[in-house]
PDB file of C-alpha atoms in Angstrom:
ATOM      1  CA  UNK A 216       0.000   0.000   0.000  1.00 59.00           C
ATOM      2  CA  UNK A 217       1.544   3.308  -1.165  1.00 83.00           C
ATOM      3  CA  UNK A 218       0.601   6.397   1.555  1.00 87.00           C
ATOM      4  CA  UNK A 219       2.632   9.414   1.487  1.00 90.00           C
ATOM      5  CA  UNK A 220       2.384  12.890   3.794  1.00 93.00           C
ATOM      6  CA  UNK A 221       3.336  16.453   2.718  1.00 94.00           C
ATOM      7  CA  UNK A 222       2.964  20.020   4.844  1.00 95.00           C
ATOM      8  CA  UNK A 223       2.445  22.339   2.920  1.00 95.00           C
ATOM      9  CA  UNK A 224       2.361  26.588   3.803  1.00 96.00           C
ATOM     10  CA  UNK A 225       0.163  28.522   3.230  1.00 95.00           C
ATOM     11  CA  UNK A 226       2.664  31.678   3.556  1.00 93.00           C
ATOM     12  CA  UNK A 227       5.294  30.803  -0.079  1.00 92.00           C
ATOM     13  CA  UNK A 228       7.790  32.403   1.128  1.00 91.00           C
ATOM     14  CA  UNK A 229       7.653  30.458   4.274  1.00 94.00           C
ATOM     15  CA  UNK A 230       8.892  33.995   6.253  1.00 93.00           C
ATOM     16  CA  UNK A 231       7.218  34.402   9.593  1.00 94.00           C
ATOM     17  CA  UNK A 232       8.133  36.950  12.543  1.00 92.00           C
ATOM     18  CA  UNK A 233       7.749  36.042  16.103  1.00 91.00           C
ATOM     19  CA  UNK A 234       3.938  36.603  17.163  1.00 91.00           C
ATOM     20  CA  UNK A 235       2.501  35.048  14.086  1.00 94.00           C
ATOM     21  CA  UNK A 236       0.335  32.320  13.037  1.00 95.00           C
ATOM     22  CA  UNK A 237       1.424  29.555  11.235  1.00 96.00           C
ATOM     23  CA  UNK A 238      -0.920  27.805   9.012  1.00 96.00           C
ATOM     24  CA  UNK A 239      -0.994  25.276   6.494  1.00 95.00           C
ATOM     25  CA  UNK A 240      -2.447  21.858   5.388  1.00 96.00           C
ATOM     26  CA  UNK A 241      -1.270  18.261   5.996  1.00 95.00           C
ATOM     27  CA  UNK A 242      -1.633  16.418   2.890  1.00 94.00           C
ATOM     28  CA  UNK A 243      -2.320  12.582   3.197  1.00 93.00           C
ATOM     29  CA  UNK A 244      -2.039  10.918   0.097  1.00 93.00           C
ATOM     30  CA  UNK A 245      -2.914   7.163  -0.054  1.00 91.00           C
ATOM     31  CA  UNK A 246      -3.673   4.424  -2.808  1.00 89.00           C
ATOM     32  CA  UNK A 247      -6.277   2.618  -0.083  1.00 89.00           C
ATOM     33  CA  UNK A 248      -7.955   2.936   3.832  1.00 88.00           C
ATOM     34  CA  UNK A 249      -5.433   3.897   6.061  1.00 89.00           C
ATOM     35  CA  UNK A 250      -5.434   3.276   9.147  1.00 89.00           C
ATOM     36  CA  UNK A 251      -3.235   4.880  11.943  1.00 90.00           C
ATOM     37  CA  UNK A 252      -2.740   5.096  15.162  1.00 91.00           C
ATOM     38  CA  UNK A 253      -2.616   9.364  15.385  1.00 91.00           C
ATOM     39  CA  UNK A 254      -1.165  12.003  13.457  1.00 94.00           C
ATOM     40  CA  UNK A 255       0.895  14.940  15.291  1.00 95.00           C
ATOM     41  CA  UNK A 256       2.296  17.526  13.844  1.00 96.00           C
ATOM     42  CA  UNK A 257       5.661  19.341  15.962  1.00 96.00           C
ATOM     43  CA  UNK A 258       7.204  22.806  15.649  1.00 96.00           C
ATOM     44  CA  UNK A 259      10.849  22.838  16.360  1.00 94.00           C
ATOM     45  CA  UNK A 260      13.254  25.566  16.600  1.00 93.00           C
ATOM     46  CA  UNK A 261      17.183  24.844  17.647  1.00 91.00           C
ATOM     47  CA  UNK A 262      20.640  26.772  17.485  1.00 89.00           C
ATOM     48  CA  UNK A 263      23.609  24.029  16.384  1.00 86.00           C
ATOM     49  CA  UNK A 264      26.893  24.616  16.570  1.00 79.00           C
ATOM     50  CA  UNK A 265      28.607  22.370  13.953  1.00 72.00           C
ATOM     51  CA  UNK A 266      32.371  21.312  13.774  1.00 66.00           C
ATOM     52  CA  UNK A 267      34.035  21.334  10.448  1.00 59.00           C
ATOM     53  CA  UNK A 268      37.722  20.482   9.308  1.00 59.00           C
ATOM     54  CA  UNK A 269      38.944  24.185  10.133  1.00 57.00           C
ATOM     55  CA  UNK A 270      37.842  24.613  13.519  1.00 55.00           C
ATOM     56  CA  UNK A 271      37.866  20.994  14.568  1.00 56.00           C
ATOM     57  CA  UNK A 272      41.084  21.447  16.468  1.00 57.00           C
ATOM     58  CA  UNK A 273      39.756  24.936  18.130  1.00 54.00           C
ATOM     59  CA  UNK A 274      36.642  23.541  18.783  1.00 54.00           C
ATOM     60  CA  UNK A 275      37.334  20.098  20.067  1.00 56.00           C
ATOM     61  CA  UNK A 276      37.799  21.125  23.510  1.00 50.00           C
ATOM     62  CA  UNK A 277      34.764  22.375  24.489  1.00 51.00           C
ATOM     63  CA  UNK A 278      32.016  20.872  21.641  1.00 54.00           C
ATOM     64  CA  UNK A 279      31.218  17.962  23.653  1.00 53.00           C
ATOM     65  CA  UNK A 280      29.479  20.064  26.191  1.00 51.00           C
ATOM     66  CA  UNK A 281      27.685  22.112  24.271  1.00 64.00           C
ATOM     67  CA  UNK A 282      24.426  20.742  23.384  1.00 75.00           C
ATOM     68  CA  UNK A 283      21.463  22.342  20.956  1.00 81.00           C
ATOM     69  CA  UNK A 284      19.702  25.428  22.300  1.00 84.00           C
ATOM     70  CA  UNK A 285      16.000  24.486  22.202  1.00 87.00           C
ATOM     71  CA  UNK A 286      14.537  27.487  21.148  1.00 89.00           C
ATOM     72  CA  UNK A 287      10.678  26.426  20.484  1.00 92.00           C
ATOM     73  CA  UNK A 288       9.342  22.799  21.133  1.00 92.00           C
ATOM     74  CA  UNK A 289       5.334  22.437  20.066  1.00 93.00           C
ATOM     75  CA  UNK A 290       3.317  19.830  19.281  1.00 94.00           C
ATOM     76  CA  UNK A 291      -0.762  19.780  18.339  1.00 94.00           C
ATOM     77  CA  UNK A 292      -2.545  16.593  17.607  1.00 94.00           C
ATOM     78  CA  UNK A 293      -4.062  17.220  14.151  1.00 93.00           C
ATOM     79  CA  UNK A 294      -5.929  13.657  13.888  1.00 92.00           C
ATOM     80  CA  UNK A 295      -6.761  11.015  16.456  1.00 92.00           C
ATOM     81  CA  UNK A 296      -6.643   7.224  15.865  1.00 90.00           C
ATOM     82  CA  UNK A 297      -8.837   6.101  13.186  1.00 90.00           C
ATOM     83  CA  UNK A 298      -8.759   5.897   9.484  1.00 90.00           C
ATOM     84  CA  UNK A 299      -8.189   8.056   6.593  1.00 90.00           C
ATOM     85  CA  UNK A 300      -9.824   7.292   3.374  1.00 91.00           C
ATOM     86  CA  UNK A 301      -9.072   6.623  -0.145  1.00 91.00           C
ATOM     87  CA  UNK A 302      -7.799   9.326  -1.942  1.00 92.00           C
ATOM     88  CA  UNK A 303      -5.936  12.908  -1.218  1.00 93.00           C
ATOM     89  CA  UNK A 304      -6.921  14.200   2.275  1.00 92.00           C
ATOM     90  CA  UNK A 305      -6.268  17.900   3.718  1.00 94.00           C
ATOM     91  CA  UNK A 306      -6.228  18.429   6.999  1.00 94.00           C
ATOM     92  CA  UNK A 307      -5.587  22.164   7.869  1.00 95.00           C
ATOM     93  CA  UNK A 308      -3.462  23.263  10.851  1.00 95.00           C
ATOM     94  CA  UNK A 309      -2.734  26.565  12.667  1.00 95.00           C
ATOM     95  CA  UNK A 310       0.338  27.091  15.366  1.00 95.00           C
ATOM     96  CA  UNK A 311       1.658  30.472  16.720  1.00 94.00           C
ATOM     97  CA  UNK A 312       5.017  31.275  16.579  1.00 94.00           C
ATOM     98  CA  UNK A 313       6.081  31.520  20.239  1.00 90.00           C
ATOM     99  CA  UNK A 314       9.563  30.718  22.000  1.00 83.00           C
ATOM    100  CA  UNK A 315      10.080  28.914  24.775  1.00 76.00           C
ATOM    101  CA  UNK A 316       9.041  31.176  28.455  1.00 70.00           C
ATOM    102  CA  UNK A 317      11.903  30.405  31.133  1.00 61.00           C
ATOM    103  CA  UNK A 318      14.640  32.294  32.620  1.00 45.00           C
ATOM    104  CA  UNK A 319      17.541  31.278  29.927  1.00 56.00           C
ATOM    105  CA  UNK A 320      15.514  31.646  27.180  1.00 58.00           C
ATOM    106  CA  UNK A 321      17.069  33.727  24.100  1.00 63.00           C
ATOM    107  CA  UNK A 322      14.055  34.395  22.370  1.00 75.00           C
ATOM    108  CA  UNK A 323      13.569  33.644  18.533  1.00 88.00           C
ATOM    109  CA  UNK A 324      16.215  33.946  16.916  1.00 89.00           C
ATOM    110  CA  UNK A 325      16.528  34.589  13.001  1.00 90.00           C
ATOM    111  CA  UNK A 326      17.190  31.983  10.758  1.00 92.00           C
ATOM    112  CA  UNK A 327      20.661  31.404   9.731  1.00 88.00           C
ATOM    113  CA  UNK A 328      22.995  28.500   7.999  1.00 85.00           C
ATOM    114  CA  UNK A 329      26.267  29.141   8.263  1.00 80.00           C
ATOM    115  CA  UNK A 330      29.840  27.625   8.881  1.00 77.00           C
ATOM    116  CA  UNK A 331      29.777  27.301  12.588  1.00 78.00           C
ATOM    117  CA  UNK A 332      26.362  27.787  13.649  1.00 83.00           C
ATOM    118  CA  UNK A 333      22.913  26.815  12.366  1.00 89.00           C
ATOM    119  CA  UNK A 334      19.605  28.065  13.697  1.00 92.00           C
ATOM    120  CA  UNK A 335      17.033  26.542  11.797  1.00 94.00           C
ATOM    121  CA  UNK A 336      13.077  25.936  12.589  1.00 96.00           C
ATOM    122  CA  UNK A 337      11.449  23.174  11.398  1.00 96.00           C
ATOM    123  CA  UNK A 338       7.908  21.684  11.153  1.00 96.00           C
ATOM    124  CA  UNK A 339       7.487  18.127  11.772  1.00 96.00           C
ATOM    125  CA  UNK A 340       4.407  15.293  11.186  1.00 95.00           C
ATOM    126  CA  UNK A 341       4.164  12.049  11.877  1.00 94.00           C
ATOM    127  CA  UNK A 342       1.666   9.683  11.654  1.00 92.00           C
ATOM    128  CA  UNK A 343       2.077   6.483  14.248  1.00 90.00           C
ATOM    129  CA  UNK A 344       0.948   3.233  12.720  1.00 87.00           C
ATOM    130  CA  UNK A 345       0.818  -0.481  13.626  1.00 80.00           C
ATOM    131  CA  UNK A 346       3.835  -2.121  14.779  1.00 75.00           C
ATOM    132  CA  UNK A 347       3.569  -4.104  11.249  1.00 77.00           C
ATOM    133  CA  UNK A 348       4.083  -0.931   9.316  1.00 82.00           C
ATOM    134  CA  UNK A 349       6.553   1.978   9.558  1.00 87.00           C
ATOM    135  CA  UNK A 350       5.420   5.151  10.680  1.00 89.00           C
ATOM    136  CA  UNK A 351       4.935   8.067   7.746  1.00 91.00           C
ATOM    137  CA  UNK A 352       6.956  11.439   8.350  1.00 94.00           C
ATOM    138  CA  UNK A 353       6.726  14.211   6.902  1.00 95.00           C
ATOM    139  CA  UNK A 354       9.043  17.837   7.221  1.00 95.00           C
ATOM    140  CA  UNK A 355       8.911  21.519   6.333  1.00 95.00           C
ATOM    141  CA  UNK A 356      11.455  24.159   7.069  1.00 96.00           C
ATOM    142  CA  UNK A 357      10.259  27.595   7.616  1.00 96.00           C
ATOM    143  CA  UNK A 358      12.142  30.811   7.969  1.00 94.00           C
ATOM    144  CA  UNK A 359      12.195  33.564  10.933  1.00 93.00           C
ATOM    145  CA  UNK A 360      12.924  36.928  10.528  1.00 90.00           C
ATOM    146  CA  UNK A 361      12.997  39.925  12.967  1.00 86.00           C
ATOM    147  CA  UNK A 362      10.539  42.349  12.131  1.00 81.00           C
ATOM    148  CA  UNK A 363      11.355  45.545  10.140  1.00 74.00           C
ATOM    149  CA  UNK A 364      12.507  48.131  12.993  1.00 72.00           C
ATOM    150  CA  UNK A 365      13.142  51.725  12.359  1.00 75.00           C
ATOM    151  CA  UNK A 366      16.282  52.289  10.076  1.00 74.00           C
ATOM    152  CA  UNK A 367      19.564  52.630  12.229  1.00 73.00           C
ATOM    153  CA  UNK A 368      21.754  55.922  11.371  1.00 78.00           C
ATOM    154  CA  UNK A 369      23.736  55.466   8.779  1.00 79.00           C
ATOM    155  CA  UNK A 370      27.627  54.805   8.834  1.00 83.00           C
ATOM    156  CA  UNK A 371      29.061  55.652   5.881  1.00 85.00           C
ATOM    157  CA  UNK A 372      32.225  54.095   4.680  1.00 88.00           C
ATOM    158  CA  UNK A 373      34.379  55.994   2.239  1.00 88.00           C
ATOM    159  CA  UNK A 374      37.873  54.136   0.437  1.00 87.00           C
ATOM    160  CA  UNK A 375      40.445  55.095  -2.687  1.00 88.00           C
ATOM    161  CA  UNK A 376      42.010  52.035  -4.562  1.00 87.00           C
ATOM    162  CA  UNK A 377      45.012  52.611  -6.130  1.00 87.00           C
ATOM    163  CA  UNK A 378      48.163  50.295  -6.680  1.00 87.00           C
ATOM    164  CA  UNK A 379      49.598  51.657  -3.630  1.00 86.00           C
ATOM    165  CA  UNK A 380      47.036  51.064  -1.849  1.00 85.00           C
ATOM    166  CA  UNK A 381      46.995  47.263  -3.011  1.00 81.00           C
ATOM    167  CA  UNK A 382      50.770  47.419  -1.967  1.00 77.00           C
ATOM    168  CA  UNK A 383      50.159  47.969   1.346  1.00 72.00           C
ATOM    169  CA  UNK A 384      47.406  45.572   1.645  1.00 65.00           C
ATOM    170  CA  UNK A 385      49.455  42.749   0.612  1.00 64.00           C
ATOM    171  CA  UNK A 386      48.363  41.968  -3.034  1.00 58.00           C
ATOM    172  CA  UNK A 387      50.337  40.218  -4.987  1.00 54.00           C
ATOM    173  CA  UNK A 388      50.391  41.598  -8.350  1.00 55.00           C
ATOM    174  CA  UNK A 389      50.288  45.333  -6.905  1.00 53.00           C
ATOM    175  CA  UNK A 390      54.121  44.461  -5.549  1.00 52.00           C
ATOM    176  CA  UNK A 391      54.929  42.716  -8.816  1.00 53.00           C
ATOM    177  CA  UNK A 392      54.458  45.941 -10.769  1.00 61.00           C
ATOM    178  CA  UNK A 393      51.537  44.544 -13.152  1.00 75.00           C
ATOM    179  CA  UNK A 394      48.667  46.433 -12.073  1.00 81.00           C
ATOM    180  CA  UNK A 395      48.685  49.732 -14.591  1.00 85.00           C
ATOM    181  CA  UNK A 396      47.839  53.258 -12.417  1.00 86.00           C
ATOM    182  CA  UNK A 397      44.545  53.993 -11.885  1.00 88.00           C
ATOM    183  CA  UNK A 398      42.454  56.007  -8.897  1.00 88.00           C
ATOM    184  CA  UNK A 399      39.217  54.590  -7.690  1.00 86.00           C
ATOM    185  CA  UNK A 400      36.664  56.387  -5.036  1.00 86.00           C
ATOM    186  CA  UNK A 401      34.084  54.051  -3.377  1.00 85.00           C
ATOM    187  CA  UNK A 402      31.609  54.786  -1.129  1.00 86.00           C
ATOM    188  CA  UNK A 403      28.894  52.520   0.904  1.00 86.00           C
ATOM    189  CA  UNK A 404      26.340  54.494   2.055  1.00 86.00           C
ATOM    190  CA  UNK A 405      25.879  52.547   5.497  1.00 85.00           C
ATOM    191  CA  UNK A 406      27.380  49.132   6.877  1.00 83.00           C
ATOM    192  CA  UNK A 407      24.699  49.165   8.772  1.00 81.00           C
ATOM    193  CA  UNK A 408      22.719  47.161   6.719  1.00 76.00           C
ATOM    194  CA  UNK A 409      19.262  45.100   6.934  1.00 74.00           C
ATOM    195  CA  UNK A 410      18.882  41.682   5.476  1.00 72.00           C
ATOM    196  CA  UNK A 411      15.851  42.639   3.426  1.00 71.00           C
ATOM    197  CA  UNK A 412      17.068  46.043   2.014  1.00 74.00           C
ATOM    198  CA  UNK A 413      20.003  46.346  -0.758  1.00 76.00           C
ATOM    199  CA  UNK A 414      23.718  47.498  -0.086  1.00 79.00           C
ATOM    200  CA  UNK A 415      23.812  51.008  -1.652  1.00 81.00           C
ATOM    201  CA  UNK A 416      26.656  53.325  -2.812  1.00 84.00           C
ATOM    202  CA  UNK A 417      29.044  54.643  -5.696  1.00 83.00           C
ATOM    203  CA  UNK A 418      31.870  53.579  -7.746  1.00 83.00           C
ATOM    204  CA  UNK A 419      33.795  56.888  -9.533  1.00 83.00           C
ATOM    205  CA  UNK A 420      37.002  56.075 -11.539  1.00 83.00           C
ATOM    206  CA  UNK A 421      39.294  58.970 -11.333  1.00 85.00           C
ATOM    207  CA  UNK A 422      41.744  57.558 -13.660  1.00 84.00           C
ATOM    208  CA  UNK A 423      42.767  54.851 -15.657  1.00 84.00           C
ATOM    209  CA  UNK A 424      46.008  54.190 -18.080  1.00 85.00           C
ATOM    210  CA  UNK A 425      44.414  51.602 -19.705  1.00 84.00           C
ATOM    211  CA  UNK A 426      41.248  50.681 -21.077  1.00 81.00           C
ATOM    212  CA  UNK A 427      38.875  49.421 -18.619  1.00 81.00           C
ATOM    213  CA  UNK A 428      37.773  46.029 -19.287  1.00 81.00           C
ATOM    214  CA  UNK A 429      34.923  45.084 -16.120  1.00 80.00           C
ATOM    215  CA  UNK A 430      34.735  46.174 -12.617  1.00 81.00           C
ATOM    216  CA  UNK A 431      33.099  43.444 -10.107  1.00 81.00           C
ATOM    217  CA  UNK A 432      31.855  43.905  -6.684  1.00 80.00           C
ATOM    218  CA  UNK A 433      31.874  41.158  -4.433  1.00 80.00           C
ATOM    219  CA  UNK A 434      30.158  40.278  -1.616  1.00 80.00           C
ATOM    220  CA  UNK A 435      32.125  38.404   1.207  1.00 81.00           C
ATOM    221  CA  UNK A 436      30.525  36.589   4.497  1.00 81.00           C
ATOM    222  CA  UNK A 437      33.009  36.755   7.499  1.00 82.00           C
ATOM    223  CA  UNK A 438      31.913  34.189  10.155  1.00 80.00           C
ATOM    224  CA  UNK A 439      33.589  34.124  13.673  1.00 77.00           C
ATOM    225  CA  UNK A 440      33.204  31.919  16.486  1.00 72.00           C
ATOM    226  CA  UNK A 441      34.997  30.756  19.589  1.00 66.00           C
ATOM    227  CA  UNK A 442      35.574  30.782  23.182  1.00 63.00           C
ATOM    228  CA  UNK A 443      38.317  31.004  25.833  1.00 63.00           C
ATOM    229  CA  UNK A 444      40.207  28.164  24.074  1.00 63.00           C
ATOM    230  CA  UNK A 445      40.511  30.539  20.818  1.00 65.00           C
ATOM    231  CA  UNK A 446      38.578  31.521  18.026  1.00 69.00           C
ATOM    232  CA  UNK A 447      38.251  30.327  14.391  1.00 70.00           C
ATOM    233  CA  UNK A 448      37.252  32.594  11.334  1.00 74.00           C
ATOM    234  CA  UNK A 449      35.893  31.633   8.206  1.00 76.00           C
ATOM    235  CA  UNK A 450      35.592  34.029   4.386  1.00 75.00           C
ATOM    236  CA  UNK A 451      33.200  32.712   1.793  1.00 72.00           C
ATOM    237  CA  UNK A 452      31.909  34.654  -0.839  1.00 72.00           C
ATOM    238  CA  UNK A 453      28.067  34.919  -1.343  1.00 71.00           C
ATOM    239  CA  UNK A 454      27.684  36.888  -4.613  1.00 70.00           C
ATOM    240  CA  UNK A 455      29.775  38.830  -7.558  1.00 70.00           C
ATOM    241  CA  UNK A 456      28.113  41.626  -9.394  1.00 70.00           C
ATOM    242  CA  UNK A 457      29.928  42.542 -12.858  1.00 71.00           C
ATOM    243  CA  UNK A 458      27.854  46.084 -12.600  1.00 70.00           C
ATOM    244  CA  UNK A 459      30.301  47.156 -15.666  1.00 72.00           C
ATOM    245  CA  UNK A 460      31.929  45.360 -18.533  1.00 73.00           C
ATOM    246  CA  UNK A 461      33.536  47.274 -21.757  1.00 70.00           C
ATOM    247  CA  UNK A 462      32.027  50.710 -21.153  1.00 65.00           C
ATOM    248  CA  UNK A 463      28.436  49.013 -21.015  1.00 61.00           C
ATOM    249  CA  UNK A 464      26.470  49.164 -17.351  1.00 58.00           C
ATOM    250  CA  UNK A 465      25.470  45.918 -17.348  1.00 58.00           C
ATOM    251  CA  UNK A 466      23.594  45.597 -14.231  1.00 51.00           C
ATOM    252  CA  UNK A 467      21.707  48.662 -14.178  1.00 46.00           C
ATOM    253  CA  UNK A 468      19.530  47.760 -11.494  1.00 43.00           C
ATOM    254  CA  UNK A 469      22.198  46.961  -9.181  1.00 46.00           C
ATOM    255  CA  UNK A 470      21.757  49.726  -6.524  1.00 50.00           C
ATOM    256  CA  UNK A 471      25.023  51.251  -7.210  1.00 52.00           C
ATOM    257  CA  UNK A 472      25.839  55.006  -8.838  1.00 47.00           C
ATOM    258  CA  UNK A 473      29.057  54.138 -10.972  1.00 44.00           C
ATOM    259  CA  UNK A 474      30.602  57.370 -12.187  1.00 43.00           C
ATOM    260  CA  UNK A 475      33.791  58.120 -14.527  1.00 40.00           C
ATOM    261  CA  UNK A 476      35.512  61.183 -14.111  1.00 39.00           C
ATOM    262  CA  UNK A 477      36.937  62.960 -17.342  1.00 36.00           C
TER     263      UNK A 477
END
């Protein structure tokens, strides 16, 4: 007998803040009768930290104690024992969106996948059958996000790139002598930044001794975690922008002003 169980949102995006309601259907899909034993559905919210090959040694000290932060636990009963019949079967569902109430709790916290730690919410069903047959599961991974607050002054962040500039950083082909002169004003309007708003600024060449073939802006994640025993730091890049490529603008939605002085 072929049965199968899917949650489905009602919300696409699957984005909820603290507060709300979340609602959806269970979908029970089976070729014939089914019966079970009880269907439950569980809301689950946890903070992991997770060891990888570059902080192992860091990290080994003090991992083995640390277990997940239970940040919400719930669980409704969406169907008692019985039967479910032939066919597709919807059975809707509503939960609110509330952490855990004690002392050490930390509160929702937003959802986030990265190298060290994961916080991650999760909706869970399972429907208990005979000892003959395995139980059906079913999961469904939501998203929490704080909601929009007031915007936070702005810090603006102004830089000129230039080979000596690139000299004193460290890069390589700046000390080799094969990066041809050039002056290059950028500007970020704020780092203070929300999640759900874009990174704005400018880009103004000053000068140039050769043609210009593309300028890219990238978009680096720095994670850090640790504790008394050290810390461990992590750079991976989450998105390049060519914004200009043989004097065409090429993104010219990308929310930056690129200027050339003549």
């Amino acid at each position: 007998m072929t049965a199968s169980l899917t949650i489905s949102l009602k919300r696409v995006n699957k984005i909820y803040h603290e507060g709300e309601i979340i609602a959806g259907v269970v979908i029970v899909d089976t070729a014939a009768d089914l019966r079970h034993e009880g269907l439950t559905l569980t809301m689950e919210g946890s903070v992991n930290l997770q060891i990888s090959s570059k902080n192992a040694g860091i990290f080994d000290a003090f991992s083995n104690n640390i277990r997940p932060i239970n940040l919400i636990n719930t669980s409704i009963e969406l169907a008692a024992a019985g039967k479910m019949p032939i066919g597709v079967t919807e059975i809707p569902f509503e939960m609110p969106l509330v952490g855990r109430q004690s002392s050490m709790s930390l509160g929702l916290l937003e959802t986030y996948h990265g190298v060290f730690v994961n916080v991650m919410y999760t909706l869970k069903c399972s429907m208990k059958r005979s000892f003959l047959n395995k139980p059906l599961n079913a999961s469904c991974q939501f998203f929490v996000q704080y909601k929009q607050q007031e915007r936070p002054p702005s810090k603006p962040v102004r830089c000129e790139v230039s080979p000596a500039t690139l000299r004193a950083g460290g890069g390589a082909g700046a000390a080799r002598g094969t990066v041809p002169h050039f002056q290059l004003y950028a500007e970020i309007d704020s780092t203070v930044c929300a999640l759900d708003r874009p990174i704005t600024g400018k880009i103004r060449v000053d000068e140039c001794s050769v043609a210009i073939k593309s300028i890219e802006l990238q978009l680096v994640r720095v994670e850090t975690c640790g504790s008394a025993e050290g810390y461990s730091k992590d750079e991976f890049e989450l998105n390049i922008a060519v914004i200009f490529e043989d004097d065409y603008l090429v993104t010219e939605n990308f929310p930056i002003l690129l200027l050339r002085s003549k």
